[in-house]
DNA sequence: CCTGCGCTCTCATATCATGAGAGGATGATC
DNA sequence: GATCATCCTCTCATGATATGAGAGCGCAGG
């Protein structure tokens, strides 16, 4: 059968989640009840975690998440995890779908940051992990922009007209706005040589457990290798990978009933 | 006997600590060995935590701290924990030692931030939780300054001379420097009406597990109620509380061998 | 094709966690 | 200042739960 769960660990995290949710002032009996545990069990679990620094019992009736958790969290960042989680998918994509694959996020300045990249040797591309790029001119950027809340998007569009990188770059705010609506509706973006001449790219969103777009995944190829009729299949494949990445990062949350 | 520990929870956190330390690229067999666990056990624990989002298995040989831990950590801050952990001690101090007690930290601008305060009704003081105060003129500030690394302290002293708040405020950098050396040596600070007329205060450092000063704890009283000969006893009591607070926040770390 | 490595799973065993409730301590109320 | 209400801690017999060795599977590189 599937790997059996360790009950105590489930319960421990249930307690942590419960404490985190309540911001830190619930009594042990209350917490125990919320997690469906006996007071004795909850107490043992909390005492164990307290000695590990994961929880602290500040005063009667008050439990809080401890510095230990903060310390552990210091080693994780959304960007780093996205990159790490996406890496295997990117590799597979380059082997089966398009010769190049990218993962990117949008920063607060509306710039796309490349977090991960994979390419087959024969098709180098001048993109670099960690570098930033304007959003309006790439598949990744269009997917990420399309997911922005109305107000932010308007602010971005107001920055236009934009600079043309190729003859096909969308530079007019109105045209970009229309394009983004289309992207949002169809669930993917198609970059038809808008960033580099002769390079096409398909991009799809990566979503968290709530469906919010947190990043985008793209596959790029020379235009001849990426004809229009191949797009639907590529989108499907990319979506499969995007779903996998999303699920890796955001599993069923630890609930506390 | 003392509350029994939950072995699985200890092991789970041992794994987390191990993964965090290695920055995220160790194979399951390696991690298991480092934590003294069998591969099967480590696998079960990790699988459980993975489904909770505490860990993610990005690709073969690579485990990382997951977003779940980040999310939990979002609810904890050093400041908040210090305040919460100190609160009971502050209350006790006001009942047994001095009518007012404060907890403060130093920010990057050399300002003391009051994180917690307790007072008995009969002795109000115009200090507010969350407000900031120059460091040179209070017991808390002197303790915190005395713990700064040489270079930072020099930078601060160069900002002087300071503004006198009472006739006894130390305003000359040279004098303050001498005072801080004394504070460092004796392990506590005595504020003899340097901040408010007729208000004396004794302050001691709160240290983390490594002995680094992270905050300071003070007891204040009207000058007549805090004669010089009572200082040693007050220092001892404050230190007891400071130790308690430090131990609450920084228990024996989760080690991974 | 074969080898090495990393991960997953099986199963009998006994360790380990369990939960009801008593007792002690602390703080609030009157 | 005394009483009451919480909250926390601990005990102990029971059995559910975690354990670990090792086999098997899939994958990647040689």
PDB file of C-alpha atoms in Angstrom, chain A residues 18-203:
ATOM      1  CA  UNK A  18      -3.924  25.604  14.888  1.00  0.00           C
ATOM      2  CA  UNK A  19      -1.617  27.772  16.963  1.00  0.00           C
ATOM      3  CA  UNK A  20      -0.542  29.734  13.925  1.00  0.00           C
ATOM      4  CA  UNK A  21      -4.111  30.398  12.916  1.00  0.00           C
ATOM      5  CA  UNK A  22      -5.125  31.676  16.318  1.00  0.00           C
ATOM      6  CA  UNK A  23      -2.196  34.067  16.448  1.00  0.00           C
ATOM      7  CA  UNK A  24      -1.171  32.695  19.785  1.00  0.00           C
ATOM      8  CA  UNK A  25      -3.636  32.823  22.594  1.00  0.00           C
ATOM      9  CA  UNK A  26      -5.541  29.657  23.087  1.00  0.00           C
ATOM     10  CA  UNK A  27      -5.438  27.353  26.030  1.00  0.00           C
ATOM     11  CA  UNK A  28      -4.267  23.800  25.746  1.00  0.00           C
ATOM     12  CA  UNK A  29      -7.764  22.358  26.218  1.00  0.00           C
ATOM     13  CA  UNK A  30      -9.066  24.594  23.447  1.00  0.00           C
ATOM     14  CA  UNK A  31      -6.314  23.685  21.033  1.00  0.00           C
ATOM     15  CA  UNK A  32      -6.673  20.025  21.841  1.00  0.00           C
ATOM     16  CA  UNK A  33     -10.386  20.164  21.158  1.00  0.00           C
ATOM     17  CA  UNK A  34      -9.861  21.961  17.864  1.00  0.00           C
ATOM     18  CA  UNK A  35      -7.467  19.297  16.681  1.00  0.00           C
ATOM     19  CA  UNK A  36      -9.581  16.471  18.009  1.00  0.00           C
ATOM     20  CA  UNK A  37      -6.944  15.348  20.483  1.00  0.00           C
ATOM     21  CA  UNK A  38      -7.095  14.533  24.138  1.00  0.00           C
ATOM     22  CA  UNK A  39      -5.567  17.113  26.426  1.00  0.00           C
ATOM     23  CA  UNK A  40      -2.904  14.673  27.521  1.00  0.00           C
ATOM     24  CA  UNK A  41      -1.822  13.920  23.973  1.00  0.00           C
ATOM     25  CA  UNK A  42      -1.781  17.538  22.917  1.00  0.00           C
ATOM     26  CA  UNK A  43       0.236  18.384  25.957  1.00  0.00           C
ATOM     27  CA  UNK A  44       2.844  15.736  25.219  1.00  0.00           C
ATOM     28  CA  UNK A  45       3.164  16.821  21.626  1.00  0.00           C
ATOM     29  CA  UNK A  46       3.424  20.472  22.552  1.00  0.00           C
ATOM     30  CA  UNK A  47       5.934  19.776  25.293  1.00  0.00           C
ATOM     31  CA  UNK A  48       8.090  17.892  22.826  1.00  0.00           C
ATOM     32  CA  UNK A  49       7.909  20.672  20.282  1.00  0.00           C
ATOM     33  CA  UNK A  50       8.547  23.257  22.936  1.00  0.00           C
ATOM     34  CA  UNK A  51      11.823  21.628  23.867  1.00  0.00           C
ATOM     35  CA  UNK A  52      12.732  21.746  20.196  1.00  0.00           C
ATOM     36  CA  UNK A  53      11.925  25.424  19.942  1.00  0.00           C
ATOM     37  CA  UNK A  54       9.080  24.873  17.514  1.00  0.00           C
ATOM     38  CA  UNK A  55       6.539  26.168  19.965  1.00  0.00           C
ATOM     39  CA  UNK A  56       6.711  28.296  23.011  1.00  0.00           C
ATOM     40  CA  UNK A  57       4.406  28.368  25.943  1.00  0.00           C
ATOM     41  CA  UNK A  58       4.600  31.990  26.946  1.00  0.00           C
ATOM     42  CA  UNK A  59       2.085  32.088  29.746  1.00  0.00           C
ATOM     43  CA  UNK A  60      -0.919  30.100  30.885  1.00  0.00           C
ATOM     44  CA  UNK A  61      -3.358  29.873  28.006  1.00  0.00           C
ATOM     45  CA  UNK A  62      -0.889  31.137  25.430  1.00  0.00           C
ATOM     46  CA  UNK A  63       1.014  29.065  22.953  1.00  0.00           C
ATOM     47  CA  UNK A  64       2.948  30.478  20.015  1.00  0.00           C
ATOM     48  CA  UNK A  65       5.010  29.330  17.096  1.00  0.00           C
ATOM     49  CA  UNK A  66       8.619  29.336  18.257  1.00  0.00           C
ATOM     50  CA  UNK A  67      11.857  30.577  16.807  1.00  0.00           C
ATOM     51  CA  UNK A  68      12.814  27.084  15.728  1.00  0.00           C
ATOM     52  CA  UNK A  69      10.230  27.211  12.977  1.00  0.00           C
ATOM     53  CA  UNK A  70      11.423  30.648  11.936  1.00  0.00           C
ATOM     54  CA  UNK A  71      14.942  29.333  11.777  1.00  0.00           C
ATOM     55  CA  UNK A  72      13.911  26.407   9.582  1.00  0.00           C
ATOM     56  CA  UNK A  73      11.928  28.739   7.389  1.00  0.00           C
ATOM     57  CA  UNK A  74      14.993  30.877   6.842  1.00  0.00           C
ATOM     58  CA  UNK A  75      16.276  28.140   4.554  1.00  0.00           C
ATOM     59  CA  UNK A  76      13.290  28.192   2.267  1.00  0.00           C
ATOM     60  CA  UNK A  77      12.122  30.808  -0.176  1.00  0.00           C
ATOM     61  CA  UNK A  78       9.311  30.609  -2.665  1.00  0.00           C
ATOM     62  CA  UNK A  79      11.701  31.423  -5.475  1.00  0.00           C
ATOM     63  CA  UNK A  80      14.191  28.787  -4.483  1.00  0.00           C
ATOM     64  CA  UNK A  81      11.524  26.157  -4.096  1.00  0.00           C
ATOM     65  CA  UNK A  82       9.917  27.013  -7.391  1.00  0.00           C
ATOM     66  CA  UNK A  83      13.236  26.664  -9.121  1.00  0.00           C
ATOM     67  CA  UNK A  84      14.072  23.407  -7.407  1.00  0.00           C
ATOM     68  CA  UNK A  85      10.632  21.942  -7.890  1.00  0.00           C
ATOM     69  CA  UNK A  86      10.479  22.934 -11.527  1.00  0.00           C
ATOM     70  CA  UNK A  87      13.903  21.755 -12.520  1.00  0.00           C
ATOM     71  CA  UNK A  88      13.009  18.130 -13.262  1.00  0.00           C
ATOM     72  CA  UNK A  89       9.980  19.233 -15.247  1.00  0.00           C
ATOM     73  CA  UNK A  90      12.038  21.674 -17.268  1.00  0.00           C
ATOM     74  CA  UNK A  91      14.479  18.941 -18.162  1.00  0.00           C
ATOM     75  CA  UNK A  92      11.721  16.667 -19.296  1.00  0.00           C
ATOM     76  CA  UNK A  93      10.141  19.402 -21.328  1.00  0.00           C
ATOM     77  CA  UNK A  94      13.363  19.983 -23.243  1.00  0.00           C
ATOM     78  CA  UNK A  95      13.536  16.302 -24.002  1.00  0.00           C
ATOM     79  CA  UNK A  96       9.996  15.847 -25.173  1.00  0.00           C
ATOM     80  CA  UNK A  97       8.320  19.126 -26.067  1.00  0.00           C
ATOM     81  CA  UNK A  98      10.461  22.137 -26.867  1.00  0.00           C
ATOM     82  CA  UNK A  99      14.241  22.494 -26.823  1.00  0.00           C
ATOM     83  CA  UNK A 100      14.140  25.230 -24.186  1.00  0.00           C
ATOM     84  CA  UNK A 101      12.041  25.710 -21.059  1.00  0.00           C
ATOM     85  CA  UNK A 102      11.867  28.537 -18.564  1.00  0.00           C
ATOM     86  CA  UNK A 103      10.262  29.259 -15.229  1.00  0.00           C
ATOM     87  CA  UNK A 104       9.682  32.830 -14.134  1.00  0.00           C
ATOM     88  CA  UNK A 105       7.905  35.044 -11.637  1.00  0.00           C
ATOM     89  CA  UNK A 106       6.834  38.660 -11.636  1.00  0.00           C
ATOM     90  CA  UNK A 107       8.435  41.027  -9.148  1.00  0.00           C
ATOM     91  CA  UNK A 108       6.879  44.114  -7.624  1.00  0.00           C
ATOM     92  CA  UNK A 109       8.297  46.229 -10.443  1.00  0.00           C
ATOM     93  CA  UNK A 110       6.491  44.201 -13.121  1.00  0.00           C
ATOM     94  CA  UNK A 111       9.729  42.596 -14.236  1.00  0.00           C
ATOM     95  CA  UNK A 112       9.925  38.918 -15.019  1.00  0.00           C
ATOM     96  CA  UNK A 113      12.642  37.085 -13.111  1.00  0.00           C
ATOM     97  CA  UNK A 114      13.906  33.850 -14.609  1.00  0.00           C
ATOM     98  CA  UNK A 115      14.138  31.350 -11.797  1.00  0.00           C
ATOM     99  CA  UNK A 116      15.017  28.252 -13.749  1.00  0.00           C
ATOM    100  CA  UNK A 117      15.966  27.259 -17.253  1.00  0.00           C
ATOM    101  CA  UNK A 118      16.747  24.112 -19.166  1.00  0.00           C
ATOM    102  CA  UNK A 119      18.018  23.767 -22.727  1.00  0.00           C
ATOM    103  CA  UNK A 120      19.345  21.144 -24.998  1.00  0.00           C
ATOM    104  CA  UNK A 121      22.852  21.915 -26.176  1.00  0.00           C
ATOM    105  CA  UNK A 122      21.863  22.407 -29.756  1.00  0.00           C
ATOM    106  CA  UNK A 123      19.509  25.304 -29.050  1.00  0.00           C
ATOM    107  CA  UNK A 124      21.211  27.854 -26.799  1.00  0.00           C
ATOM    108  CA  UNK A 125      19.259  30.962 -25.807  1.00  0.00           C
ATOM    109  CA  UNK A 126      20.718  34.144 -24.332  1.00  0.00           C
ATOM    110  CA  UNK A 127      18.603  34.023 -21.176  1.00  0.00           C
ATOM    111  CA  UNK A 128      20.106  33.713 -17.732  1.00  0.00           C
ATOM    112  CA  UNK A 129      18.784  32.410 -14.453  1.00  0.00           C
ATOM    113  CA  UNK A 130      18.322  35.311 -12.076  1.00  0.00           C
ATOM    114  CA  UNK A 131      18.197  37.953 -14.786  1.00  0.00           C
ATOM    115  CA  UNK A 132      15.210  40.196 -15.289  1.00  0.00           C
ATOM    116  CA  UNK A 133      13.222  41.031 -18.346  1.00  0.00           C
ATOM    117  CA  UNK A 134      10.369  43.330 -19.272  1.00  0.00           C
ATOM    118  CA  UNK A 135       7.066  41.515 -18.998  1.00  0.00           C
ATOM    119  CA  UNK A 136       5.176  42.738 -22.056  1.00  0.00           C
ATOM    120  CA  UNK A 137       7.312  40.946 -24.603  1.00  0.00           C
ATOM    121  CA  UNK A 138       7.491  37.323 -23.519  1.00  0.00           C
ATOM    122  CA  UNK A 139       5.173  34.396 -23.030  1.00  0.00           C
ATOM    123  CA  UNK A 140       6.051  34.178 -19.355  1.00  0.00           C
ATOM    124  CA  UNK A 141       5.459  37.868 -18.913  1.00  0.00           C
ATOM    125  CA  UNK A 142       2.102  37.820 -20.642  1.00  0.00           C
ATOM    126  CA  UNK A 143       0.855  34.933 -18.516  1.00  0.00           C
ATOM    127  CA  UNK A 144       2.000  36.666 -15.348  1.00  0.00           C
ATOM    128  CA  UNK A 145       0.562  40.033 -16.344  1.00  0.00           C
ATOM    129  CA  UNK A 146      -2.737  38.432 -17.272  1.00  0.00           C
ATOM    130  CA  UNK A 147      -3.060  37.183 -13.705  1.00  0.00           C
ATOM    131  CA  UNK A 148      -2.563  40.578 -12.106  1.00  0.00           C
ATOM    132  CA  UNK A 149      -5.439  42.273 -10.344  1.00  0.00           C
ATOM    133  CA  UNK A 150      -7.110  44.937 -12.471  1.00  0.00           C
ATOM    134  CA  UNK A 151      -5.591  47.895 -10.655  1.00  0.00           C
ATOM    135  CA  UNK A 152      -2.008  46.701 -10.897  1.00  0.00           C
ATOM    136  CA  UNK A 153      -2.425  45.831 -14.509  1.00  0.00           C
ATOM    137  CA  UNK A 154      -3.760  49.281 -15.309  1.00  0.00           C
ATOM    138  CA  UNK A 155      -0.751  50.786 -13.594  1.00  0.00           C
ATOM    139  CA  UNK A 156       1.502  48.683 -15.743  1.00  0.00           C
ATOM    140  CA  UNK A 157      -0.281  49.439 -18.986  1.00  0.00           C
ATOM    141  CA  UNK A 158      -0.010  53.123 -18.189  1.00  0.00           C
ATOM    142  CA  UNK A 159       3.758  52.755 -18.495  1.00  0.00           C
ATOM    143  CA  UNK A 160       3.397  52.090 -22.227  1.00  0.00           C
ATOM    144  CA  UNK A 161       3.865  52.393 -25.089  1.00  0.00           C
ATOM    145  CA  UNK A 162       6.651  49.895 -24.826  1.00  0.00           C
ATOM    146  CA  UNK A 163       9.855  49.350 -26.713  1.00  0.00           C
ATOM    147  CA  UNK A 164       9.785  46.997 -29.688  1.00  0.00           C
ATOM    148  CA  UNK A 165      12.350  44.199 -29.527  1.00  0.00           C
ATOM    149  CA  UNK A 166      11.295  42.643 -32.813  1.00  0.00           C
ATOM    150  CA  UNK A 167       8.873  43.592 -35.529  1.00  0.00           C
ATOM    151  CA  UNK A 168       6.148  41.680 -33.745  1.00  0.00           C
ATOM    152  CA  UNK A 169       6.500  42.953 -30.189  1.00  0.00           C
ATOM    153  CA  UNK A 170       3.243  44.295 -28.828  1.00  0.00           C
ATOM    154  CA  UNK A 171       3.994  47.863 -27.856  1.00  0.00           C
ATOM    155  CA  UNK A 172       0.608  49.555 -27.650  1.00  0.00           C
ATOM    156  CA  UNK A 173      -1.076  49.394 -24.231  1.00  0.00           C
ATOM    157  CA  UNK A 174      -4.471  48.873 -25.839  1.00  0.00           C
ATOM    158  CA  UNK A 175      -3.239  45.996 -27.942  1.00  0.00           C
ATOM    159  CA  UNK A 176      -1.443  44.464 -24.973  1.00  0.00           C
ATOM    160  CA  UNK A 177      -4.568  44.775 -22.885  1.00  0.00           C
ATOM    161  CA  UNK A 178      -6.550  42.885 -25.528  1.00  0.00           C
ATOM    162  CA  UNK A 179      -3.834  40.271 -25.764  1.00  0.00           C
ATOM    163  CA  UNK A 180      -3.829  39.751 -21.991  1.00  0.00           C
ATOM    164  CA  UNK A 181      -7.581  39.286 -21.908  1.00  0.00           C
ATOM    165  CA  UNK A 182      -7.157  36.616 -24.548  1.00  0.00           C
ATOM    166  CA  UNK A 183      -4.378  34.997 -22.530  1.00  0.00           C
ATOM    167  CA  UNK A 184      -6.532  34.975 -19.428  1.00  0.00           C
ATOM    168  CA  UNK A 185      -9.423  33.419 -21.298  1.00  0.00           C
ATOM    169  CA  UNK A 186      -7.523  30.711 -23.096  1.00  0.00           C
ATOM    170  CA  UNK A 187      -5.273  29.957 -20.116  1.00  0.00           C
ATOM    171  CA  UNK A 188      -1.976  30.227 -21.951  1.00  0.00           C
ATOM    172  CA  UNK A 189       0.136  32.734 -23.826  1.00  0.00           C
ATOM    173  CA  UNK A 190       1.665  32.437 -27.248  1.00  0.00           C
ATOM    174  CA  UNK A 191       4.711  34.541 -27.995  1.00  0.00           C
ATOM    175  CA  UNK A 192       5.092  34.741 -31.747  1.00  0.00           C
ATOM    176  CA  UNK A 193       8.615  36.104 -32.175  1.00  0.00           C
ATOM    177  CA  UNK A 194       7.854  39.059 -29.944  1.00  0.00           C
ATOM    178  CA  UNK A 195      10.994  38.772 -27.875  1.00  0.00           C
ATOM    179  CA  UNK A 196      13.537  37.299 -30.278  1.00  0.00           C
ATOM    180  CA  UNK A 197      13.242  37.052 -34.041  1.00  0.00           C
ATOM    181  CA  UNK A 198      12.267  33.575 -35.143  1.00  0.00           C
ATOM    182  CA  UNK A 199      11.678  32.345 -31.613  1.00  0.00           C
ATOM    183  CA  UNK A 200       8.237  31.238 -30.551  1.00  0.00           C
ATOM    184  CA  UNK A 201       7.175  30.292 -27.074  1.00  0.00           C
ATOM    185  CA  UNK A 202       4.152  28.932 -25.249  1.00  0.00           C
ATOM    186  CA  UNK A 203       3.622  29.745 -21.588  1.00  0.00           C
TER     187      UNK A 203
END
